[in-house]
Coordinates of C-alpha atoms and ligand atoms in Angstrom, one line a residue:
M698 CA -5.3 -45.8 163.9
K699 CA -4.0 -42.6 162.4
A700 CA -0.5 -42.5 160.9
D701 CA 2.1 -40.7 162.9
P702 CA 2.5 -37.3 161.1
S703 CA 6.2 -37.1 161.9
R704 CA 6.8 -40.5 160.2
S705 CA 4.7 -39.7 157.2
A706 CA 6.2 -36.2 156.6
R707 CA 9.3 -37.5 154.8
P708 CA 7.7 -39.9 152.4
R709 CA 5.1 -37.3 151.7
R710 CA 7.8 -34.9 150.7
T711 CA 9.5 -37.5 148.6
L712 CA 6.2 -38.2 146.8
G713 CA 5.7 -34.5 146.2
V714 CA 9.2 -34.2 144.6
V715 CA 8.7 -37.3 142.5
S716 CA 5.3 -36.1 141.4
G717 CA 6.6 -32.7 140.4
L718 CA 9.5 -34.1 138.4
V719 CA 7.5 -36.7 136.6
A720 CA 4.8 -34.1 135.8
A721 CA 7.5 -31.8 134.4
I722 CA 8.9 -34.6 132.2
A723 CA 5.4 -35.4 130.9
G724 CA 4.8 -31.7 130.2
L725 CA 8.1 -31.3 128.4
A726 CA 7.6 -34.5 126.3
V727 CA 4.2 -33.4 125.2
A728 CA 5.4 -29.9 124.4
E729 CA 8.2 -31.3 122.3
L730 CA 5.7 -33.4 120.4
A731 CA 3.5 -30.4 119.9
S732 CA 6.4 -28.2 118.8
A733 CA 7.4 -30.7 116.2
A734 CA 4.0 -30.1 114.7
V735 CA 4.2 -26.3 115.0
R736 CA 7.9 -25.5 114.5
P737 CA 11.0 -26.5 116.4
E738 CA 11.6 -23.0 117.7
A739 CA 8.3 -23.1 119.6
S740 CA 9.5 -25.8 122.0
P741 CA 9.4 -24.2 125.5
V742 CA 13.1 -24.9 126.3
T743 CA 14.2 -23.5 123.0
A744 CA 11.9 -20.5 123.2
V745 CA 13.0 -19.6 126.8
G746 CA 16.6 -20.2 125.7
G747 CA 16.2 -18.0 122.7
A748 CA 14.6 -15.2 124.8
L749 CA 17.4 -15.5 127.3
V750 CA 20.0 -15.3 124.6
D751 CA 18.4 -12.1 123.3
L752 CA 18.1 -10.6 126.8
T753 CA 21.6 -11.6 128.0
P754 CA 23.8 -8.5 128.7
V755 CA 26.8 -8.4 126.5
A756 CA 29.3 -8.9 129.4
V757 CA 27.6 -12.1 130.4
R758 CA 27.4 -13.4 126.9
E759 CA 31.1 -12.8 126.3
W760 CA 31.9 -14.4 129.7
A761 CA 29.9 -17.5 128.8
I762 CA 31.4 -17.7 125.3
G763 CA 34.9 -17.4 126.9
L764 CA 34.1 -20.1 129.4
F765 CA 32.1 -22.6 127.4
G766 CA 33.1 -21.7 123.8
T767 CA 30.7 -23.2 121.3
A768 CA 29.2 -25.4 124.0
D769 CA 27.5 -22.2 125.4
K770 CA 24.2 -23.3 123.8
L771 CA 24.3 -26.7 125.4
V772 CA 25.2 -25.2 128.8
L773 CA 22.3 -22.8 128.4
T774 CA 19.8 -25.6 127.6
L775 CA 21.1 -27.7 130.5
G776 CA 20.8 -24.7 132.8
I777 CA 17.2 -24.1 131.8
I778 CA 16.4 -27.8 132.4
A779 CA 18.1 -27.6 135.8
V780 CA 16.0 -24.6 136.8
L781 CA 12.9 -26.3 135.5
A782 CA 13.7 -29.4 137.6
V783 CA 14.0 -27.3 140.8
V784 CA 10.7 -25.5 140.2
A785 CA 9.0 -28.8 139.3
A786 CA 10.2 -30.3 142.6
L787 CA 8.9 -27.3 144.5
A788 CA 5.6 -27.4 142.7
G789 CA 5.3 -31.1 143.7
L790 CA 6.1 -30.3 147.3
L791 CA 3.5 -27.5 147.2
A792 CA 0.9 -29.8 145.6
V793 CA 1.0 -32.4 148.4
R794 CA 0.2 -29.6 150.9
H795 CA -2.1 -27.5 148.8
L796 CA -3.0 -29.1 145.5
P797 CA -4.4 -26.0 143.7
A798 CA -1.2 -24.0 144.4
G799 CA 1.0 -26.8 143.1
L800 CA -1.1 -27.0 140.0
A801 CA -0.9 -23.3 139.5
V802 CA 2.9 -23.4 139.5
A803 CA 3.0 -26.2 137.0
G804 CA 0.5 -24.5 134.7
G805 CA 2.3 -21.1 135.2
F806 CA 5.4 -22.6 133.8
G807 CA 3.5 -23.3 130.6
L808 CA 2.6 -19.6 130.5
V809 CA 6.2 -18.6 130.9
G810 CA 7.1 -20.8 127.9
A811 CA 4.2 -19.5 125.9
A812 CA 5.2 -15.9 126.6
A813 CA 8.8 -16.6 125.6
A814 CA 7.7 -18.4 122.4
L815 CA 5.5 -15.4 121.4
S816 CA 8.4 -13.0 122.0
R817 CA 10.5 -14.7 119.4
P818 CA 11.1 -13.2 116.0
E819 CA 8.6 -14.3 113.4
A820 CA 6.3 -15.8 116.0
S821 CA 2.7 -16.5 115.4
W822 CA 0.0 -17.4 118.0
R823 CA 0.5 -21.1 117.2
D824 CA 4.0 -20.9 118.8
A825 CA 2.3 -20.6 122.2
L826 CA 0.5 -23.9 121.8
P827 CA 3.4 -26.3 122.7
S828 CA 4.1 -24.5 126.0
L829 CA 0.4 -24.2 126.9
V830 CA -0.3 -27.9 126.1
G831 CA 2.8 -28.8 128.0
G832 CA 1.8 -26.8 131.0
L833 CA -1.7 -28.3 131.1
T834 CA -0.2 -31.8 130.8
A835 CA 2.1 -31.1 133.7
A836 CA -0.7 -29.8 135.8
G837 CA -2.9 -32.8 134.9
V838 CA -0.2 -35.3 135.6
L839 CA 0.6 -33.6 138.9
Y840 CA -3.1 -33.8 139.9
L841 CA -3.3 -37.5 139.1
L842 CA -0.1 -38.3 140.9
V843 CA -0.8 -36.3 144.0
T844 CA -4.4 -37.6 144.4
A845 CA -3.1 -41.1 143.9
A846 CA -0.4 -40.6 146.4
T847 CA -2.7 -39.3 149.0
R848 CA -5.5 -41.8 148.4
P849 CA -6.0 -44.3 151.3
R850 CA -4.7 -47.8 150.7
P851 CA -7.3 -50.3 149.7
G852 CA -8.3 -52.3 152.9
G853 CA -8.7 -49.2 155.0
A854 CA -6.5 -49.6 158.1
Q855 CA -3.1 -48.0 158.0
P856 CA -0.5 -50.0 160.1
S857 CA 1.7 -47.4 161.8
G858 CA 4.9 -46.5 160.1
T859 CA 3.7 -47.2 156.6
W860 CA 2.5 -44.7 154.0
P861 CA -1.1 -43.7 154.3
M862 CA -1.6 -44.3 150.6
D863 CA -1.7 -46.8 147.8
R864 CA 2.0 -47.1 147.1
R865 CA 1.7 -49.6 144.4
G866 CA -0.9 -47.7 142.5
F867 CA 1.3 -44.6 142.6
G868 CA 4.3 -46.5 141.3
R869 CA 2.2 -47.9 138.4
L870 CA 1.0 -44.4 137.6
V871 CA 4.6 -43.0 137.6
T872 CA 5.7 -45.8 135.3
A873 CA 2.8 -45.3 132.9
V874 CA 3.5 -41.5 132.7
L875 CA 7.2 -42.0 132.1
V876 CA 6.5 -44.6 129.3
G877 CA 4.0 -42.2 127.8
S878 CA 6.5 -39.4 128.0
A879 CA 9.2 -41.4 126.3
A880 CA 6.7 -42.3 123.5
A881 CA 5.7 -38.7 123.1
G882 CA 9.3 -37.5 123.0
F883 CA 10.2 -40.2 120.5
A884 CA 7.2 -39.3 118.3
G885 CA 8.2 -35.7 118.6
R886 CA 11.7 -36.5 117.3
R887 CA 10.3 -38.5 114.4
L888 CA 7.8 -35.8 113.5
G889 CA 10.5 -33.2 113.8
A890 CA 12.8 -35.0 111.4
H891 CA 9.7 -35.4 109.1
G892 CA 9.1 -31.7 109.3
S893 CA 12.5 -30.8 108.1
A894 CA 12.7 -33.7 105.7
G895 CA 11.8 -31.3 102.8
A896 CA 14.7 -29.1 103.6
T897 CA 17.1 -32.0 104.1
A898 CA 16.0 -33.5 100.7
S899 CA 16.3 -30.1 99.0
R900 CA 19.9 -29.8 100.2
A901 CA 20.7 -33.4 99.1
R902 CA 19.3 -32.7 95.7
F903 CA 21.1 -29.4 95.3
V904 CA 24.0 -29.7 93.0
L905 CA 26.4 -26.7 93.0
P906 CA 26.7 -25.3 89.5
P907 CA 30.2 -24.8 88.3
P908 CA 31.6 -21.3 88.9
T909 CA 31.5 -18.8 86.1
V910 CA 34.6 -17.2 87.5
P911 CA 36.6 -20.0 89.3
A912 CA 39.1 -19.1 92.0
P913 CA 42.7 -19.8 91.1
P914 CA 44.0 -22.9 92.8
V915 CA 45.3 -22.3 96.4
P916 CA 49.1 -21.5 95.9
A917 CA 51.2 -24.6 96.7
G918 CA 53.1 -22.8 99.4
A919 CA 50.0 -21.5 101.3
D920 CA 49.9 -24.6 103.5
L921 CA 53.1 -24.9 105.4
R922 CA 52.1 -28.3 106.7
V923 CA 53.5 -27.8 110.2
P924 CA 52.0 -30.3 112.7
G925 CA 49.6 -28.4 115.0
L926 CA 49.1 -25.5 112.6
S927 CA 45.5 -24.8 111.3
L928 CA 44.9 -26.0 107.8
F929 CA 44.9 -23.3 105.2
L930 CA 41.3 -24.1 104.2
T931 CA 39.2 -25.0 107.2
P932 CA 37.1 -28.2 106.7
D933 CA 33.4 -27.5 107.1
R934 CA 33.2 -29.7 110.2
D935 CA 36.0 -27.8 111.9
F936 CA 34.7 -24.3 110.9
Y937 CA 33.7 -22.3 114.0
R938 CA 30.0 -21.6 114.4
V939 CA 28.7 -18.5 116.1
D940 CA 25.0 -17.6 116.1
T941 CA 22.0 -17.2 118.3
A942 CA 20.0 -20.1 117.0
L943 CA 19.3 -22.8 119.5
V944 CA 18.0 -25.0 116.8
V945 CA 19.7 -24.7 113.4
P946 CA 17.1 -23.4 111.0
R947 CA 16.5 -25.9 108.2
V948 CA 15.3 -23.9 105.2
D949 CA 13.8 -25.6 102.2
A950 CA 15.8 -24.5 99.1
D951 CA 12.7 -25.0 96.9
T952 CA 10.6 -22.5 98.7
W953 CA 13.4 -20.1 99.7
R954 CA 12.9 -16.5 98.7
L955 CA 15.1 -13.4 98.9
R956 CA 13.5 -10.0 98.9
I957 CA 15.6 -6.8 98.1
H958 CA 13.9 -3.5 98.8
G959 CA 14.2 -0.3 100.7
E960 CA 15.5 3.2 100.3
G961 CA 16.9 4.0 96.8
V962 CA 15.8 0.6 95.4
A963 CA 14.5 1.6 92.0
R964 CA 13.5 -2.0 91.1
P965 CA 12.7 -4.1 94.2
L966 CA 13.5 -7.8 93.5
T967 CA 12.2 -11.1 94.9
L968 CA 14.2 -14.1 93.9
G969 CA 14.1 -17.8 94.3
L970 CA 17.2 -20.0 94.3
R971 CA 16.9 -20.9 90.6
E972 CA 16.7 -17.2 89.7
L973 CA 19.7 -16.4 91.9
L974 CA 21.7 -19.2 90.2
D975 CA 20.9 -17.8 86.8
R976 CA 23.5 -15.1 87.6
P977 CA 27.2 -15.5 87.2
L978 CA 28.8 -17.4 90.0
V979 CA 32.0 -16.3 91.5
E980 CA 34.4 -18.4 93.6
H981 CA 36.5 -16.7 96.2
D982 CA 38.6 -17.6 99.2
I983 CA 37.6 -15.6 102.3
T984 CA 38.6 -15.8 105.9
L985 CA 35.7 -15.2 108.3
T986 CA 36.3 -14.0 111.8
C987 CA 34.1 -13.2 114.7
V988 CA 34.2 -10.0 116.7
S989 CA 33.8 -12.1 119.9
N990 CA 37.2 -13.8 119.2
E991 CA 39.6 -13.0 122.0
V992 CA 43.3 -12.5 121.1
G993 CA 44.5 -16.0 120.2
G994 CA 40.9 -17.4 120.1
P995 CA 39.4 -20.0 117.8
Y996 CA 36.6 -18.0 116.0
A997 CA 38.3 -17.7 112.6
G998 CA 38.0 -20.0 109.6
N999 CA 39.0 -19.9 106.0
A1000 CA 36.8 -21.3 103.2
R1001 CA 36.4 -21.3 99.4
W1002 CA 33.0 -19.7 98.9
L1003 CA 30.8 -19.8 95.8
G1004 CA 28.2 -17.2 95.2
V1005 CA 26.7 -14.3 93.4
R1006 CA 28.2 -10.9 93.6
L1007 CA 26.0 -8.9 95.8
A1008 CA 27.0 -5.6 94.2
D1009 CA 25.7 -6.8 90.8
L1010 CA 22.4 -7.8 92.3
L1011 CA 22.1 -4.4 94.1
R1012 CA 22.9 -2.6 90.8
E1013 CA 20.2 -4.7 89.1
A1014 CA 17.8 -3.4 91.7
G1015 CA 18.9 0.2 90.9
V1016 CA 20.9 0.7 94.1
R1017 CA 23.7 3.3 94.0
P1018 CA 26.4 3.4 96.8
P1019 CA 26.6 6.6 98.9
S1020 CA 29.7 7.7 97.0
Q1021 CA 27.5 7.8 93.8
G1022 CA 24.7 9.7 95.5
G1023 CA 22.7 6.7 96.8
P1024 CA 20.5 7.6 99.8
A1025 CA 21.1 4.3 101.7
D1026 CA 24.4 3.7 103.5
Q1027 CA 23.3 0.5 105.3
L1028 CA 22.3 -2.8 103.9
V1029 CA 20.3 -4.8 106.5
A1030 CA 20.2 -8.5 106.0
R1031 CA 17.6 -10.5 107.8
S1032 CA 17.6 -14.2 108.4
V1033 CA 14.7 -16.6 108.7
D1034 CA 15.2 -16.6 112.5
G1035 CA 14.9 -12.9 112.7
M1036 CA 18.6 -12.0 113.0
T1037 CA 19.5 -8.6 111.5
I1038 CA 23.0 -7.7 110.3
G1039 CA 23.9 -4.3 109.0
T1040 CA 26.6 -3.8 106.4
P1041 CA 27.9 -0.6 104.8
V1042 CA 26.6 -0.4 101.3
E1043 CA 29.8 1.3 100.3
A1044 CA 31.9 -1.8 101.3
V1045 CA 29.5 -4.2 99.5
M1046 CA 29.8 -2.1 96.3
D1047 CA 33.4 -1.1 96.3
G1048 CA 34.6 -4.0 94.2
R1049 CA 35.5 -6.5 96.8
A1050 CA 34.1 -10.0 96.6
A1051 CA 31.0 -9.4 98.7
L1052 CA 29.0 -12.6 98.0
L1053 CA 25.6 -14.1 98.5
A1054 CA 27.2 -17.5 99.0
I1055 CA 25.6 -20.8 98.2
G1056 CA 28.7 -23.0 98.4
M1057 CA 31.4 -23.6 101.0
N1058 CA 34.5 -25.6 100.1
G1059 CA 32.8 -27.2 97.1
Q1060 CA 29.6 -28.2 98.9
P1061 CA 26.2 -26.5 99.4
L1062 CA 26.4 -24.6 102.6
P1063 CA 25.9 -26.8 105.6
F1064 CA 22.7 -26.1 107.5
A1065 CA 24.7 -24.7 110.4
H1066 CA 26.5 -22.3 108.1
G1067 CA 23.4 -20.8 106.5
F1068 CA 21.9 -23.1 103.9
P1069 CA 20.7 -22.2 101.3
V1070 CA 22.2 -18.7 101.1
R1071 CA 24.3 -16.5 103.3
M1072 CA 26.3 -13.3 103.0
V1073 CA 30.1 -13.1 103.1
V1074 CA 32.0 -9.8 102.8
P1075 CA 35.8 -9.8 103.0
G1076 CA 37.2 -7.5 105.6
L1077 CA 34.2 -7.2 108.0
Y1078 CA 33.5 -9.2 111.2
G1079 CA 30.7 -11.7 110.8
Y1080 CA 28.2 -9.8 112.9
V1081 CA 28.2 -6.9 110.4
S1082 CA 28.5 -8.9 107.2
A1083 CA 27.8 -12.6 107.2
C1084 CA 24.1 -13.2 107.7
K1085 CA 23.2 -16.9 107.5
W1086 CA 19.8 -18.3 106.4
L1087 CA 19.3 -15.0 104.5
T1088 CA 15.8 -14.0 103.5
E1089 CA 15.7 -10.3 103.1
L1090 CA 18.0 -7.4 102.2
R1091 CA 16.7 -3.9 103.1
L1092 CA 18.4 -0.7 102.1
T1093 CA 18.4 2.0 104.9
T1094 CA 20.7 4.3 106.8
F1095 CA 22.9 3.7 109.9
A1096 CA 21.2 6.8 111.3
A1097 CA 17.7 5.2 111.0
Y1098 CA 18.3 1.7 112.1
D1099 CA 20.4 -0.4 114.5
A1100 CA 20.8 -4.1 113.8
Y1101 CA 20.6 -6.9 116.4
W1102 CA 24.1 -6.7 117.9
V1103 CA 24.3 -2.9 117.6
R1104 CA 21.3 -2.8 120.0
R1105 CA 23.5 -4.9 122.4
S1106 CA 26.4 -2.5 122.6
W1107 CA 28.5 -3.6 119.6
A1108 CA 29.7 -1.0 117.0
Q1109 CA 27.6 -0.3 114.0
Q1110 CA 30.6 -0.7 111.7
A1111 CA 33.4 -3.1 112.4
P1112 CA 36.2 -3.7 109.9
V1113 CA 38.4 -6.7 110.9
K1114 CA 41.4 -5.8 113.0
T1115 CA 44.9 -7.2 112.1
Q1116 CA 45.4 -10.3 114.2
S1117 CA 47.9 -13.1 114.5
R1118 CA 47.8 -16.3 116.5
I1119 CA 50.3 -18.9 117.6
D1120 CA 48.8 -22.4 116.9
T1121 CA 51.8 -24.4 118.0
P1122 CA 53.3 -24.9 120.5
R1123 CA 50.2 -25.0 122.6
P1124 CA 50.0 -22.9 125.8
Y1125 CA 52.0 -24.6 128.7
A1126 CA 53.4 -27.2 126.3
G1127 CA 56.3 -29.1 127.7
L1128 CA 59.0 -29.0 125.0
A1129 CA 62.4 -30.6 124.5
P1130 CA 65.2 -28.2 124.0
G1131 CA 66.5 -27.5 120.5
R1132 CA 64.7 -26.7 117.2
V1133 CA 60.9 -26.0 117.7
A1134 CA 58.6 -24.9 114.9
V1135 CA 56.6 -21.9 116.2
A1136 CA 53.7 -21.5 113.8
G1137 CA 50.3 -20.0 113.3
V1138 CA 48.0 -17.8 111.2
A1139 CA 47.7 -14.1 110.8
W1140 CA 44.8 -12.2 109.2
A1141 CA 43.9 -8.7 108.1
Q1142 CA 41.1 -9.4 105.6
H1143 CA 41.0 -7.2 102.5
R1144 CA 44.3 -5.6 103.4
G1145 CA 46.4 -8.7 103.4
I1146 CA 49.3 -9.8 105.5
E1147 CA 52.8 -8.5 104.6
G1148 CA 54.9 -9.7 107.5
V1149 CA 54.8 -11.6 110.8
E1150 CA 57.3 -11.4 113.6
V1151 CA 57.9 -13.4 116.7
R1152 CA 59.8 -12.7 119.9
V1153 CA 60.8 -14.7 122.9
D1154 CA 60.7 -13.3 126.5
G1155 CA 60.3 -9.7 125.2
G1156 CA 63.5 -9.9 123.2
P1157 CA 64.0 -8.5 119.6
W1158 CA 61.3 -9.2 117.0
Q1159 CA 62.3 -11.9 114.5
R1160 CA 60.9 -12.3 111.0
A1161 CA 58.8 -15.4 110.5
R1162 CA 58.6 -17.2 107.2
L1163 CA 55.2 -16.7 105.6
G1164 CA 53.1 -19.1 103.6
A1165 CA 52.3 -18.1 100.1
A1166 CA 49.5 -15.4 100.0
D1167 CA 46.2 -16.5 98.5
G1168 CA 45.0 -12.9 97.8
V1169 CA 44.3 -10.2 100.5
D1170 CA 41.0 -11.7 101.8
T1171 CA 42.4 -14.8 103.5
W1172 CA 44.6 -15.4 106.5
R1173 CA 48.3 -16.3 106.0
Q1174 CA 50.2 -19.1 107.7
W1175 CA 53.6 -18.3 109.2
V1176 CA 56.4 -20.4 110.8
W1177 CA 59.5 -19.4 112.8
P1178 CA 62.2 -21.9 113.8
W1179 CA 63.1 -21.4 117.5
E1180 CA 66.2 -22.8 119.2
A1181 CA 64.5 -23.5 122.5
T1182 CA 66.6 -23.4 125.7
P1183 CA 65.6 -25.0 129.0
G1184 CA 63.3 -22.9 131.2
R1185 CA 60.0 -21.1 131.0
H1186 CA 59.5 -18.9 128.0
T1187 CA 56.9 -16.6 126.6
L1188 CA 56.4 -16.5 122.8
E1189 CA 54.7 -13.5 121.3
V1190 CA 53.5 -12.8 117.7
R1191 CA 52.5 -9.7 115.8
A1192 CA 51.6 -9.1 112.1
T1193 CA 52.0 -6.3 109.6
D1194 CA 49.1 -5.8 107.2
G1195 CA 49.2 -5.0 103.5
T1196 CA 49.2 -1.2 104.2
G1197 CA 52.4 -1.5 106.3
A1198 CA 50.6 -1.0 109.6
V1199 CA 51.9 -3.1 112.5
Q1200 CA 49.4 -4.9 114.7
T1201 CA 48.9 -2.9 117.9
G1202 CA 50.1 -4.4 121.2
V1203 CA 47.5 -2.5 123.1
R1204 CA 45.2 -5.0 124.8
T1205 CA 41.5 -4.3 124.4
G1206 CA 38.5 -6.6 124.9
T1207 CA 36.1 -7.8 122.2
V1208 CA 33.4 -5.2 122.9
P1209 CA 32.5 -3.0 121.0
D1210 CA 34.4 -3.7 117.8
G1211 CA 37.0 -6.5 118.2
A1212 CA 39.9 -7.3 120.5
T1213 CA 43.5 -6.1 120.0
G1214 CA 46.8 -7.0 121.4
W1215 CA 49.5 -9.6 120.8
H1216 CA 48.9 -13.3 121.3
A1217 CA 51.3 -14.7 123.9
V1218 CA 52.0 -18.3 124.7
E1219 CA 53.9 -19.6 127.6
V1220 CA 55.9 -22.8 127.3
Q1221 CA 58.2 -24.9 129.5
V1222 CA 61.3 -26.3 127.9
K1223 CA 62.8 -29.3 129.7
D1224 CA 66.4 -29.6 130.8
H1225 CA 68.7 -31.7 128.6
G1226 CA 68.7 -35.4 129.3
Ligands
LIG989 N1 21.2 -15.7 111.0 C1 22.4 -15.4 111.6 N2 23.5 -15.2 110.9 C2 24.6 -14.9 111.6 C3 24.7 -14.9 113.0 C4 23.5 -15.3 113.7 O1 23.5 -15.3 114.9 N3 22.4 -15.5 113.0 N4 25.9 -14.7 113.6 C5 26.9 -13.9 112.8 C6 28.2 -14.0 113.4 S1 28.4 -13.1 114.9 C7 29.3 -14.6 112.9 S2 30.8 -14.4 113.5 C8 29.1 -15.4 111.7 C9 29.6 -16.8 111.9 O2 29.4 -17.6 110.8 P1 29.7 -19.2 110.9 O3 28.8 -19.7 112.1 O4 29.3 -19.8 109.6 O5 31.1 -19.4 111.2 O6 27.7 -15.6 111.3 C10 27.0 -14.4 111.4 N5 25.7 -14.6 110.8
LIG990 MO1 30.6 -13.1 115.3

């Protein structure tokens, strides 16, 4: 007796979806294992994610950062997995109807991953392997599952209303594949950790040498110690992180090299970390800010950096700034993951503390913040100054070369704009009437902050009390005592930089060279009693 097709259609579909999903899990797990052996960036999800990051239009990127903040990478990864799951389910549905077509979709996904991996910076042909192996695995597993699912039950006759297949055999196969995938995924993890073990050990072994030129202690009054106010020095774990890397590059300090070359470089240099550390080490407090920071946003942090003066190194290589007749006006830094960041040579060599930093707040750089060596230049947004995982410095011109973000509609040059932020009270805070400490930070790196003013409900500007200044390259805390009265109120802040220029109230977005406008916070003050 033949099974009633209308009854078997639904289980058939379910089997297809399950087969597709299980095949995708197996493919991904095997690809992860393979990518641990090749390099973590070659994992299909990471490669596709990286390619998407590079292709994302600037408006979408800014929207995503605004919406998800530093969780944007996690959201992207989950999004890719969700799309993959849908396609896998469709491939499974297709496969129970027409097996070759389903297999082609499964394998095709491997090709997409491989293409993405090959498009990544510094990619070699080996980077395609994890995706290809993963695609083949997925197709193979899909074949096994679908043939098992459509194989007649042992015993021949199919009682009506039951599945026309060996249900138990299918279940056993699914279980075996899932167990195998978990094992492959676990092995991939272990192997991945093993692969970066050299880098991890090199960081653990790395003892920061003492500074040749220590920074003076942070002035006692720099930290106003108002509850809810950002600390003057941002602890590494709280320091914002903005980069395009879906896996943090783990660079081995022992094999790290920096190459300095290009236009007007009389004596090209290639240095290892030891040779870099042979030079005088300068300690300097610098506030780093991101051009993607909205008015009032969180992408600003202040740290005590330790590093070699970049200007000295460039002079050693025979570089002259444009003002002294040098032919190159742009210094292009390149990271191990292919990021390029272009900085004005003039700014780097004008006497400011432009550093090749190796230390952050008394520790070697965290991997996420550029271990072993990154750039930091006071007064310029991170995307034009602060290359992490640095590996190359090339002298060229702005006319001849556009760095990564410049090709994505950001300005070639971007000095930090004067900004101020209310940290406390928080937006929409419910406050008791009476004395409230309104406090925050203000920054205008390399110009310094001379004054901060606050106003309530568009009233007259009132001078805030400033924390002690720690040079012109860091932010400055401020506090203003407010006698809060019941009702809804808007607090606004503006700063005056060291040149006497008042922060503009004109609101502009982050693109192309940094947001402007005054930060405003709305609060609700409760009635008495
Ligand atoms: N290699 C690399 N360096 C990079 C970036 C990046 O994406 N890759 N992002 C830059 C940007 S936009 C900023 S704002 C700073 C942020 O540094 P942080 O993550 O240490 O705070 O790093 C800069 N250096
Ligand atoms: Mo940035």
